[in-house]
Structures are given as C-alpha cells and as structure tokens.
C-alpha cells in the first residue's frame, strides 16, 4: 500500500520569495543565472544523502518546495524516502532528476528543511526510546523563533512524543497543542498553587487533562499532596520543574547532585503520593 504524503498547501510556503531566491545561498542564484544565460539545460541526477544515521523528516515539505517553486516542476523526476523512516549514515534520502537550471535555486531551502527536521525527529526519537513508554511532551517553542514551530512540531511528532505545546506545532497533523500550568498563573494567584489549580479546573473543558506544576514553593511533595487533595480524581498528574541551581525542600542539603529535578526527588514524591492514596497521579 502506497503511503500518502502531506499535501503542499498545508505548509503555507512563501512561493514567490523562494522562487526569487530570497532564502537561497547566493552562489546557487548565480549558478541558475549562468546556466540559463548560457542555455545549458543538461539533465542532472541530484542525490541528497544523510551525513549521520537517524530518523528522516522534512521530505514532504522538501518535495512541496520543488513542486511549487521549481521553474518546470512537471519535468522533474523525484524519488524519496518517507518522513519517519530510519536512515543510515551516507544513505540516499532523495534524488532529483531534471534540468538543473530549473531547480538550482532551491538547494539551500530543501537541504535546510531536511537537516533541521531530521535533527529534531532524531533527537526526540532518542528521548522517546530512553523513556520506555513514559509520556514525552515537546515544549521547545519558547526557545526558538516562532516561525519554526510548525516544522519542529511536526518533526517532533514524527519522533514519537505524546504531544507538542502549541497549536502551530500540532497543525500539520490536525491536532492541538497541549500543556500544563505555567509559573505565571500561580504567581497571578499570589503564589497559591492550589488556587491556581482550582481556577484551571473551574474554567478549562473537562477533556483537558489536569496536570499541575508543583515546584513554585520549592516543595514539590508538599504541594503535590495539597493539589491532589483539592482536585481528587480530576488530577491527572503533577509536573516538576525545579530550577537546575535549586534544591527541593525534600532533598535540601544533600549536595549538588540533588539539584533540579533529580531522581531522588521523583522517587520520594512517588512514595509520598502512593502512601496518601494517590497512586493514579502521574509525575511529569
């Protein structure tokens, strides 16, 4: 059964700017100009390969770029792997056969797409494999330029997590962003995590999982128990986000290896929740 590719229109490609070479290395623009002026229309076979093993991603977008932005896309013959396939070092990912003068200006664009998307998909896949079935959430949006969210979110999805944090990041597979509770909401409730959690529970639709951030007071265990008692069965999980230079109250004074979200903190919290009857509450 032949696999389907994402339709070109889903990507919202700035076709005219790409055709003009706005995003292309200058030497490719000059190459195109030279070939056209010299009437050099020899057919070439362009081979795109991977420098490292990993998970390939960005292929559908790269093909869409070629189909929408090449001079005579109908005359190109494109063969390629599918997003999500594992690749070996130096393995061929895609071949493009045709008059090079018609697509020379696109090399920077499609190579950049493949490089970035494959790097994200590969990194996320490694995390998912290490997690061994545990929930993995992709919250990278705040650390990068906002226009990268669609590509990065899709690449992360190919890597295998349970969700991404923005609607843009989830848009290419017709999903929505997911999230928990930020520190800012708790701060807006005068640092009262329970009140912030109750407000979230009061106004958010029931189908949204109640996952509460519990490190605002640097007492993850104590706050987790308070939130669990307040929300009861409606609480899906608690999230630890202790800063890497801080120690939670439960492990304070035990050395630098106990800073941030350390294993010992998680183990102690799990034990405390279980003892209090909250075995169903997950820790993220």
Short mmCIF file of N, CA and C in Angstrom, two decimals, residues 42-227:
data_model
loop_
_atom_site.label_atom_id
_atom_site.label_comp_id
_atom_site.label_asym_id
_atom_site.label_seq_id
_atom_site.Cartn_x
_atom_site.Cartn_y
_atom_site.Cartn_z
N UNK A 42 21.31 20.80 -19.55
CA UNK A 42 21.61 19.38 -19.36
C UNK A 42 20.83 18.82 -18.16
N UNK A 43 20.36 17.60 -18.33
CA UNK A 43 19.67 16.93 -17.22
C UNK A 43 20.72 16.36 -16.25
N UNK A 44 20.43 16.51 -14.98
CA UNK A 44 21.34 16.01 -13.95
C UNK A 44 20.56 15.08 -13.02
N UNK A 45 21.30 14.32 -12.25
CA UNK A 45 20.69 13.49 -11.21
C UNK A 45 21.27 13.95 -9.88
N UNK A 46 20.49 14.71 -9.13
CA UNK A 46 20.91 15.23 -7.83
C UNK A 46 20.62 14.18 -6.76
N UNK A 47 21.63 13.88 -5.96
CA UNK A 47 21.48 12.89 -4.89
C UNK A 47 21.63 13.58 -3.55
N UNK A 48 20.63 13.47 -2.71
CA UNK A 48 20.68 14.03 -1.36
C UNK A 48 20.89 12.88 -0.38
N UNK A 49 21.93 12.97 0.44
CA UNK A 49 22.24 11.87 1.35
C UNK A 49 22.40 12.37 2.78
N UNK A 50 22.36 11.44 3.72
CA UNK A 50 22.48 11.76 5.15
C UNK A 50 23.92 11.62 5.61
N UNK A 51 24.41 12.61 6.34
CA UNK A 51 25.77 12.51 6.89
C UNK A 51 25.82 11.62 8.12
N UNK A 52 24.69 11.50 8.82
CA UNK A 52 24.64 10.68 10.02
C UNK A 52 23.38 9.81 10.00
N UNK A 53 23.41 8.73 10.75
CA UNK A 53 22.23 7.89 10.89
C UNK A 53 21.19 8.61 11.74
N UNK A 54 19.93 8.26 11.55
CA UNK A 54 18.88 8.89 12.34
C UNK A 54 17.51 8.61 11.79
N UNK A 55 16.60 9.56 12.01
CA UNK A 55 15.23 9.49 11.51
C UNK A 55 15.05 10.60 10.49
N UNK A 56 14.65 10.26 9.29
CA UNK A 56 14.50 11.27 8.26
C UNK A 56 13.17 12.02 8.45
N UNK A 57 13.20 13.32 8.24
CA UNK A 57 11.99 14.13 8.32
C UNK A 57 12.17 15.38 7.47
N UNK A 58 11.06 15.95 7.05
CA UNK A 58 11.10 17.12 6.19
C UNK A 58 11.00 16.80 4.72
N UNK A 59 10.88 15.52 4.39
CA UNK A 59 10.85 15.09 2.98
C UNK A 59 9.61 15.64 2.28
N UNK A 60 8.47 15.54 2.91
CA UNK A 60 7.23 16.01 2.28
C UNK A 60 7.30 17.50 1.97
N UNK A 61 7.85 18.27 2.90
CA UNK A 61 7.99 19.71 2.68
C UNK A 61 9.01 19.99 1.59
N UNK A 62 10.11 19.26 1.59
CA UNK A 62 11.13 19.44 0.55
C UNK A 62 10.56 19.18 -0.84
N UNK A 63 9.76 18.13 -0.96
CA UNK A 63 9.13 17.81 -2.24
C UNK A 63 8.14 18.91 -2.63
N UNK A 64 7.40 19.43 -1.66
CA UNK A 64 6.46 20.51 -1.93
C UNK A 64 7.19 21.75 -2.44
N UNK A 65 8.35 22.05 -1.87
CA UNK A 65 9.16 23.18 -2.33
C UNK A 65 9.52 22.99 -3.80
N UNK A 66 9.97 21.81 -4.15
CA UNK A 66 10.35 21.52 -5.54
C UNK A 66 9.15 21.63 -6.48
N UNK A 67 8.02 21.12 -6.06
CA UNK A 67 6.83 21.13 -6.92
C UNK A 67 6.25 22.52 -7.11
N UNK A 68 6.38 23.37 -6.10
CA UNK A 68 5.77 24.70 -6.17
C UNK A 68 6.73 25.80 -6.61
N UNK A 69 8.03 25.57 -6.45
CA UNK A 69 8.99 26.66 -6.65
C UNK A 69 10.01 26.42 -7.76
N UNK A 70 10.07 25.22 -8.32
CA UNK A 70 10.95 24.98 -9.47
C UNK A 70 10.33 25.63 -10.71
N UNK A 71 11.17 25.94 -11.71
CA UNK A 71 10.66 26.59 -12.92
C UNK A 71 9.72 25.69 -13.71
N UNK A 72 10.09 24.43 -13.86
CA UNK A 72 9.26 23.48 -14.61
C UNK A 72 9.14 22.19 -13.79
N UNK A 73 8.39 22.25 -12.71
CA UNK A 73 8.33 21.11 -11.79
C UNK A 73 7.80 19.83 -12.43
N UNK A 74 6.94 19.96 -13.42
CA UNK A 74 6.38 18.78 -14.07
C UNK A 74 7.43 17.98 -14.83
N UNK A 75 8.58 18.60 -15.10
CA UNK A 75 9.65 17.91 -15.82
C UNK A 75 10.68 17.27 -14.88
N UNK A 76 10.48 17.44 -13.58
CA UNK A 76 11.40 16.84 -12.61
C UNK A 76 10.91 15.45 -12.22
N UNK A 77 11.87 14.57 -12.00
CA UNK A 77 11.56 13.23 -11.52
C UNK A 77 12.14 13.10 -10.12
N UNK A 78 11.27 13.00 -9.13
CA UNK A 78 11.69 13.00 -7.73
C UNK A 78 11.39 11.65 -7.09
N UNK A 79 12.41 11.07 -6.49
CA UNK A 79 12.23 9.85 -5.70
C UNK A 79 12.73 10.14 -4.28
N UNK A 80 12.01 9.65 -3.29
CA UNK A 80 12.41 9.99 -1.91
C UNK A 80 11.85 9.01 -0.90
N UNK A 81 12.52 8.94 0.24
CA UNK A 81 12.01 8.19 1.38
C UNK A 81 10.82 8.92 1.99
N UNK A 82 10.21 8.32 2.98
CA UNK A 82 9.08 8.93 3.67
C UNK A 82 9.51 9.42 5.05
N UNK A 83 8.87 10.50 5.49
CA UNK A 83 9.13 11.02 6.83
C UNK A 83 8.93 9.92 7.86
N UNK A 84 9.88 9.83 8.79
CA UNK A 84 9.80 8.85 9.86
C UNK A 84 10.60 7.58 9.62
N UNK A 85 11.12 7.41 8.41
CA UNK A 85 11.91 6.21 8.14
C UNK A 85 13.30 6.33 8.75
N UNK A 86 13.84 5.24 9.31
CA UNK A 86 15.22 5.27 9.82
C UNK A 86 16.20 5.30 8.66
N UNK A 87 17.29 6.02 8.82
CA UNK A 87 18.29 6.13 7.77
C UNK A 87 19.67 5.82 8.32
N UNK A 88 20.53 5.32 7.45
CA UNK A 88 21.91 5.02 7.81
C UNK A 88 22.82 6.15 7.36
N UNK A 89 24.00 6.19 7.93
CA UNK A 89 24.99 7.18 7.52
C UNK A 89 25.29 7.02 6.03
N UNK A 90 25.28 8.13 5.31
CA UNK A 90 25.56 8.20 3.87
C UNK A 90 24.47 7.58 2.99
N UNK A 91 23.33 7.23 3.59
CA UNK A 91 22.23 6.68 2.80
C UNK A 91 21.56 7.78 1.97
N UNK A 92 21.14 7.44 0.77
CA UNK A 92 20.44 8.39 -0.09
C UNK A 92 19.02 8.60 0.42
N UNK A 93 18.65 9.87 0.58
CA UNK A 93 17.33 10.24 1.07
C UNK A 93 16.39 10.58 -0.08
N UNK A 94 16.94 11.28 -1.07
CA UNK A 94 16.11 11.76 -2.17
C UNK A 94 16.98 11.95 -3.41
N UNK A 95 16.40 11.70 -4.57
CA UNK A 95 17.06 12.03 -5.83
C UNK A 95 16.14 12.93 -6.64
N UNK A 96 16.75 13.88 -7.35
CA UNK A 96 16.02 14.81 -8.21
C UNK A 96 16.65 14.76 -9.59
N UNK A 97 15.89 14.39 -10.56
CA UNK A 97 16.40 14.27 -11.93
C UNK A 97 15.71 15.31 -12.81
N UNK A 98 16.53 16.09 -13.53
CA UNK A 98 15.95 17.09 -14.42
C UNK A 98 16.94 18.16 -14.80
N UNK A 99 16.46 19.18 -15.49
CA UNK A 99 17.26 20.33 -15.91
C UNK A 99 17.66 21.12 -14.66
N UNK A 100 18.96 21.13 -14.36
CA UNK A 100 19.41 21.75 -13.11
C UNK A 100 19.11 23.24 -13.05
N UNK A 101 19.06 23.89 -14.19
CA UNK A 101 18.80 25.33 -14.20
C UNK A 101 17.40 25.66 -13.68
N UNK A 102 16.53 24.66 -13.65
CA UNK A 102 15.15 24.90 -13.20
C UNK A 102 14.96 24.75 -11.70
N UNK A 103 15.96 24.15 -11.02
CA UNK A 103 15.79 23.99 -9.56
C UNK A 103 17.07 24.25 -8.77
N UNK A 104 18.09 24.81 -9.41
CA UNK A 104 19.35 25.11 -8.71
C UNK A 104 19.14 26.06 -7.53
N UNK A 105 18.20 26.98 -7.67
CA UNK A 105 17.96 28.00 -6.65
C UNK A 105 17.27 27.45 -5.39
N UNK A 106 16.88 26.18 -5.41
CA UNK A 106 16.12 25.62 -4.29
C UNK A 106 16.97 24.78 -3.33
N UNK A 107 18.23 24.56 -3.67
CA UNK A 107 19.04 23.63 -2.89
C UNK A 107 19.18 24.05 -1.43
N UNK A 108 19.46 25.32 -1.19
CA UNK A 108 19.59 25.81 0.18
C UNK A 108 18.33 25.52 0.99
N UNK A 109 17.20 25.75 0.36
CA UNK A 109 15.92 25.65 1.06
C UNK A 109 15.59 24.21 1.43
N UNK A 110 15.63 23.31 0.46
CA UNK A 110 15.23 21.93 0.80
C UNK A 110 16.26 21.21 1.65
N UNK A 111 17.54 21.54 1.50
CA UNK A 111 18.54 20.92 2.37
C UNK A 111 18.38 21.40 3.81
N UNK A 112 18.10 22.69 3.98
CA UNK A 112 17.90 23.22 5.33
C UNK A 112 16.71 22.60 6.02
N UNK A 113 15.64 22.38 5.26
CA UNK A 113 14.45 21.74 5.81
C UNK A 113 14.77 20.32 6.28
N UNK A 114 15.42 19.57 5.42
CA UNK A 114 15.75 18.18 5.75
C UNK A 114 16.70 18.10 6.95
N UNK A 115 17.68 19.00 7.00
CA UNK A 115 18.65 18.97 8.09
C UNK A 115 17.99 19.27 9.44
N UNK A 116 17.20 20.33 9.48
CA UNK A 116 16.59 20.72 10.75
C UNK A 116 15.55 19.70 11.21
N UNK A 117 14.65 19.34 10.31
CA UNK A 117 13.57 18.42 10.69
C UNK A 117 14.12 17.06 11.10
N UNK A 118 15.11 16.57 10.40
CA UNK A 118 15.69 15.27 10.73
C UNK A 118 16.42 15.31 12.07
N UNK A 119 17.08 16.44 12.35
CA UNK A 119 17.78 16.58 13.63
C UNK A 119 16.78 16.54 14.79
N UNK A 120 15.67 17.25 14.64
CA UNK A 120 14.64 17.27 15.69
C UNK A 120 14.01 15.89 15.86
N UNK A 121 13.61 15.28 14.75
CA UNK A 121 12.96 13.96 14.81
C UNK A 121 13.89 12.92 15.44
N UNK A 122 15.16 12.97 15.09
CA UNK A 122 16.12 12.01 15.62
C UNK A 122 16.33 12.20 17.12
N UNK A 123 16.48 13.46 17.54
CA UNK A 123 16.69 13.75 18.96
C UNK A 123 15.48 13.33 19.79
N UNK A 124 14.28 13.63 19.29
CA UNK A 124 13.07 13.26 20.03
C UNK A 124 12.91 11.75 20.08
N UNK A 125 13.21 11.07 18.99
CA UNK A 125 13.10 9.61 18.98
C UNK A 125 14.02 8.99 20.04
N UNK A 126 15.22 9.54 20.21
CA UNK A 126 16.14 9.02 21.22
C UNK A 126 15.57 9.19 22.62
N UNK A 127 14.94 10.35 22.86
CA UNK A 127 14.33 10.58 24.17
C UNK A 127 13.17 9.61 24.40
N UNK A 128 12.34 9.42 23.39
CA UNK A 128 11.20 8.51 23.50
C UNK A 128 11.67 7.09 23.79
N UNK A 129 12.74 6.68 23.13
CA UNK A 129 13.26 5.33 23.36
C UNK A 129 13.79 5.17 24.78
N UNK A 130 14.49 6.18 25.27
CA UNK A 130 15.01 6.13 26.64
C UNK A 130 13.86 6.14 27.65
N UNK A 131 12.78 6.85 27.33
CA UNK A 131 11.63 6.94 28.24
C UNK A 131 10.90 5.61 28.40
N UNK A 132 11.06 4.72 27.42
CA UNK A 132 10.49 3.36 27.50
C UNK A 132 8.99 3.35 27.86
N UNK A 133 8.23 4.08 27.06
CA UNK A 133 6.79 4.06 27.24
C UNK A 133 6.22 5.15 28.11
N UNK A 134 7.08 5.90 28.79
CA UNK A 134 6.59 7.01 29.61
C UNK A 134 6.21 8.19 28.72
N UNK A 135 5.33 9.03 29.22
CA UNK A 135 4.86 10.19 28.46
C UNK A 135 5.99 11.16 28.17
N UNK A 136 6.12 11.57 26.91
CA UNK A 136 7.11 12.57 26.49
C UNK A 136 6.36 13.73 25.86
N UNK A 137 6.59 14.94 26.35
CA UNK A 137 5.97 16.14 25.81
C UNK A 137 7.04 17.03 25.19
N UNK A 138 6.73 17.67 24.08
CA UNK A 138 7.68 18.51 23.35
C UNK A 138 7.34 19.98 23.59
N UNK A 139 8.17 20.65 24.41
CA UNK A 139 7.90 22.04 24.80
C UNK A 139 9.05 22.96 24.37
N UNK A 140 9.45 22.89 23.12
CA UNK A 140 10.62 23.65 22.67
C UNK A 140 10.29 25.04 22.17
N UNK A 141 9.01 25.36 21.99
CA UNK A 141 8.62 26.58 21.27
C UNK A 141 9.23 27.85 21.87
N UNK A 142 9.32 27.93 23.18
CA UNK A 142 9.80 29.16 23.82
C UNK A 142 11.30 29.38 23.65
N UNK A 143 12.00 28.39 23.12
CA UNK A 143 13.45 28.50 22.98
C UNK A 143 13.89 28.78 21.54
N UNK A 144 12.95 29.08 20.66
CA UNK A 144 13.32 29.25 19.26
C UNK A 144 12.40 30.27 18.60
N UNK A 145 12.73 30.63 17.37
CA UNK A 145 11.94 31.57 16.59
C UNK A 145 10.56 30.98 16.32
N UNK A 146 9.52 31.78 16.51
CA UNK A 146 8.16 31.24 16.46
C UNK A 146 7.79 30.61 15.12
N UNK A 147 8.38 31.11 14.03
CA UNK A 147 8.04 30.58 12.70
C UNK A 147 8.55 29.15 12.49
N UNK A 148 9.39 28.66 13.41
CA UNK A 148 9.89 27.28 13.30
C UNK A 148 8.93 26.26 13.91
N UNK A 149 7.87 26.73 14.55
CA UNK A 149 7.03 25.82 15.33
C UNK A 149 6.36 24.72 14.50
N UNK A 150 5.86 25.08 13.31
CA UNK A 150 5.18 24.06 12.51
C UNK A 150 6.12 22.92 12.13
N UNK A 151 7.29 23.27 11.61
CA UNK A 151 8.25 22.25 11.19
C UNK A 151 8.77 21.46 12.39
N UNK A 152 9.15 22.16 13.44
CA UNK A 152 9.70 21.48 14.62
C UNK A 152 8.65 20.59 15.29
N UNK A 153 7.42 21.09 15.38
CA UNK A 153 6.37 20.30 15.99
C UNK A 153 6.07 19.04 15.21
N UNK A 154 6.04 19.17 13.89
CA UNK A 154 5.80 18.00 13.04
C UNK A 154 6.96 17.01 13.16
N UNK A 155 8.19 17.53 13.15
CA UNK A 155 9.36 16.66 13.28
C UNK A 155 9.35 15.93 14.62
N UNK A 156 8.96 16.64 15.67
CA UNK A 156 8.85 16.00 16.98
C UNK A 156 7.79 14.91 16.96
N UNK A 157 6.67 15.21 16.32
CA UNK A 157 5.58 14.23 16.18
C UNK A 157 6.08 12.97 15.47
N UNK A 158 6.87 13.15 14.44
CA UNK A 158 7.46 12.01 13.73
C UNK A 158 8.37 11.23 14.67
N UNK A 159 9.05 11.95 15.58
CA UNK A 159 9.93 11.29 16.56
C UNK A 159 9.18 10.47 17.58
N UNK A 160 7.90 10.81 17.84
CA UNK A 160 7.09 9.94 18.67
C UNK A 160 6.60 10.40 20.02
N UNK A 161 6.57 11.71 20.37
CA UNK A 161 6.05 12.08 21.68
C UNK A 161 4.53 12.07 21.71
N UNK A 162 3.97 12.28 22.90
CA UNK A 162 2.51 12.28 23.04
C UNK A 162 1.88 13.59 22.62
N UNK A 163 2.66 14.67 22.55
CA UNK A 163 2.09 15.94 22.14
C UNK A 163 3.10 17.06 22.14
N UNK A 164 2.73 18.20 21.54
CA UNK A 164 3.57 19.39 21.49
C UNK A 164 2.80 20.54 22.13
N UNK A 165 3.50 21.64 22.42
CA UNK A 165 2.91 22.66 23.28
C UNK A 165 2.10 23.74 22.58
N UNK A 166 2.19 23.87 21.25
CA UNK A 166 1.45 24.94 20.58
C UNK A 166 0.55 24.38 19.48
N UNK A 167 -0.50 25.13 19.18
CA UNK A 167 -1.39 24.72 18.09
C UNK A 167 -0.65 24.72 16.76
N UNK A 168 0.26 25.68 16.58
CA UNK A 168 1.05 25.72 15.35
C UNK A 168 1.88 24.45 15.21
N UNK A 169 2.51 24.04 16.30
CA UNK A 169 3.34 22.84 16.27
C UNK A 169 2.58 21.57 15.97
N UNK A 170 1.29 21.57 16.26
CA UNK A 170 0.47 20.37 16.02
C UNK A 170 -0.37 20.46 14.75
N UNK A 171 -0.25 21.57 14.03
CA UNK A 171 -1.18 21.84 12.93
C UNK A 171 -1.04 20.91 11.74
N UNK A 172 0.17 20.43 11.45
CA UNK A 172 0.36 19.62 10.24
C UNK A 172 -0.26 18.23 10.36
N UNK A 173 -0.60 17.81 11.56
CA UNK A 173 -1.32 16.53 11.68
C UNK A 173 -2.69 16.75 12.33
N UNK A 174 -3.22 17.98 12.16
CA UNK A 174 -4.58 18.34 12.56
C UNK A 174 -4.86 18.05 14.04
N UNK A 175 -3.92 18.44 14.89
CA UNK A 175 -4.11 18.28 16.33
C UNK A 175 -4.02 19.66 16.99
N UNK A 176 -4.00 19.69 18.30
CA UNK A 176 -3.89 20.93 19.06
C UNK A 176 -2.76 20.82 20.07
N UNK A 177 -2.27 21.98 20.48
CA UNK A 177 -1.22 22.00 21.49
C UNK A 177 -1.75 21.52 22.83
N UNK A 178 -0.85 20.98 23.64
CA UNK A 178 -1.22 20.54 24.99
C UNK A 178 -0.36 21.29 26.00
N UNK A 179 -0.74 21.25 27.26
CA UNK A 179 0.05 21.96 28.24
C UNK A 179 -0.37 21.66 29.66
N UNK A 180 0.32 22.29 30.58
CA UNK A 180 0.03 22.09 32.00
C UNK A 180 -0.39 23.44 32.59
N UNK A 181 0.25 23.87 33.64
CA UNK A 181 0.01 25.18 34.25
C UNK A 181 1.36 25.88 34.36
N UNK A 182 1.49 27.11 33.89
CA UNK A 182 2.78 27.81 33.98
C UNK A 182 2.98 28.46 35.35
N UNK A 183 4.22 28.80 35.64
CA UNK A 183 4.52 29.51 36.89
C UNK A 183 3.76 30.83 36.96
N UNK A 184 3.57 31.47 35.80
CA UNK A 184 2.93 32.78 35.78
C UNK A 184 1.49 32.74 36.30
N UNK A 185 0.76 31.66 36.01
CA UNK A 185 -0.61 31.56 36.52
C UNK A 185 -0.61 31.45 38.04
N UNK A 186 0.33 30.67 38.55
CA UNK A 186 0.44 30.52 40.01
C UNK A 186 0.81 31.86 40.65
N UNK A 187 1.74 32.58 40.01
CA UNK A 187 2.14 33.89 40.53
C UNK A 187 0.96 34.86 40.55
N UNK A 188 0.10 34.76 39.52
CA UNK A 188 -1.07 35.64 39.45
C UNK A 188 -2.06 35.35 40.57
N UNK A 189 -1.97 34.17 41.17
CA UNK A 189 -2.79 33.82 42.33
C UNK A 189 -1.97 33.91 43.62
N UNK A 190 -1.07 34.88 43.63
CA UNK A 190 -0.26 35.18 44.82
C UNK A 190 0.57 33.99 45.28
N UNK A 191 1.00 33.17 44.33
CA UNK A 191 1.84 32.03 44.66
C UNK A 191 1.09 30.85 45.24
N UNK A 192 -0.22 30.87 45.17
CA UNK A 192 -1.03 29.78 45.73
C UNK A 192 -1.32 28.76 44.63
N UNK A 193 -0.56 27.68 44.62
CA UNK A 193 -0.70 26.67 43.56
C UNK A 193 -2.07 26.01 43.58
N UNK A 194 -2.60 25.76 44.76
CA UNK A 194 -3.91 25.12 44.86
C UNK A 194 -4.99 26.00 44.25
N UNK A 195 -4.97 27.29 44.55
CA UNK A 195 -5.97 28.20 43.99
C UNK A 195 -5.83 28.30 42.47
N UNK A 196 -4.61 28.32 41.98
CA UNK A 196 -4.40 28.35 40.53
C UNK A 196 -4.92 27.07 39.89
N UNK A 197 -4.68 25.94 40.54
CA UNK A 197 -5.15 24.65 40.02
C UNK A 197 -6.68 24.58 40.02
N UNK A 198 -7.29 25.10 41.07
CA UNK A 198 -8.75 25.09 41.14
C UNK A 198 -9.36 26.00 40.08
N UNK A 199 -8.71 27.13 39.81
CA UNK A 199 -9.19 28.03 38.76
C UNK A 199 -9.07 27.36 37.39
N UNK A 200 -7.96 26.69 37.16
CA UNK A 200 -7.78 25.94 35.91
C UNK A 200 -8.89 24.90 35.78
N UNK A 201 -9.13 24.19 36.84
CA UNK A 201 -10.15 23.13 36.83
C UNK A 201 -11.55 23.71 36.62
N UNK A 202 -11.76 24.92 37.10
CA UNK A 202 -13.07 25.55 37.02
C UNK A 202 -13.41 26.01 35.60
N UNK A 203 -12.41 26.47 34.88
CA UNK A 203 -12.69 27.12 33.60
C UNK A 203 -12.25 26.34 32.36
N UNK A 204 -11.39 25.37 32.51
CA UNK A 204 -10.95 24.60 31.36
C UNK A 204 -11.90 23.43 31.10
N UNK A 205 -12.12 23.07 29.82
CA UNK A 205 -13.01 21.96 29.48
C UNK A 205 -12.57 20.66 30.15
N UNK A 206 -13.50 19.79 30.48
CA UNK A 206 -13.17 18.56 31.21
C UNK A 206 -12.26 17.61 30.44
N UNK A 207 -12.25 17.70 29.10
CA UNK A 207 -11.41 16.79 28.33
C UNK A 207 -9.93 17.15 28.40
N UNK A 208 -9.62 18.33 28.91
CA UNK A 208 -8.22 18.73 29.07
C UNK A 208 -7.68 18.14 30.37
N UNK A 209 -6.58 17.42 30.28
CA UNK A 209 -6.01 16.79 31.47
C UNK A 209 -5.55 17.82 32.49
N UNK A 210 -5.82 17.56 33.73
CA UNK A 210 -5.39 18.44 34.82
C UNK A 210 -3.98 18.02 35.25
N UNK A 211 -2.99 18.74 34.73
CA UNK A 211 -1.59 18.50 35.09
C UNK A 211 -1.08 19.78 35.73
N UNK A 212 -0.71 19.71 36.98
CA UNK A 212 -0.41 20.92 37.75
C UNK A 212 1.08 21.02 38.06
N UNK A 213 1.64 22.19 37.80
CA UNK A 213 3.02 22.49 38.16
C UNK A 213 3.11 22.64 39.68
N UNK A 214 4.07 21.99 40.31
CA UNK A 214 4.06 21.96 41.79
C UNK A 214 5.37 22.41 42.43
N UNK A 215 6.24 23.09 41.69
CA UNK A 215 7.54 23.46 42.27
C UNK A 215 7.62 24.93 42.66
N UNK A 216 6.52 25.67 42.57
CA UNK A 216 6.57 27.11 42.82
C UNK A 216 7.13 27.44 44.19
N UNK A 217 6.76 26.65 45.20
CA UNK A 217 7.24 26.88 46.57
C UNK A 217 8.50 26.08 46.89
N UNK A 218 9.07 25.44 45.86
CA UNK A 218 10.25 24.61 46.05
C UNK A 218 9.97 23.47 47.04
N UNK A 219 8.73 23.01 47.02
CA UNK A 219 8.30 21.91 47.88
C UNK A 219 7.38 21.01 47.06
N UNK A 220 7.96 20.29 46.13
CA UNK A 220 7.17 19.51 45.18
C UNK A 220 6.27 18.48 45.86
N UNK A 221 6.78 17.83 46.88
CA UNK A 221 6.00 16.79 47.54
C UNK A 221 4.82 17.38 48.31
N UNK A 222 5.10 18.40 49.11
CA UNK A 222 4.04 19.03 49.88
C UNK A 222 2.96 19.63 48.99
N UNK A 223 3.37 20.32 47.95
CA UNK A 223 2.41 20.95 47.04
C UNK A 223 1.63 19.90 46.25
N UNK A 224 2.30 18.82 45.85
CA UNK A 224 1.61 17.74 45.13
C UNK A 224 0.48 17.16 45.97
N UNK A 225 0.75 16.94 47.24
CA UNK A 225 -0.27 16.37 48.12
C UNK A 225 -1.44 17.33 48.32
N UNK A 226 -1.14 18.62 48.44
CA UNK A 226 -2.21 19.62 48.60
C UNK A 226 -3.09 19.68 47.36
N UNK A 227 -2.46 19.68 46.19
CA UNK A 227 -3.21 19.75 44.94
C UNK A 227 -4.04 18.48 44.75
#
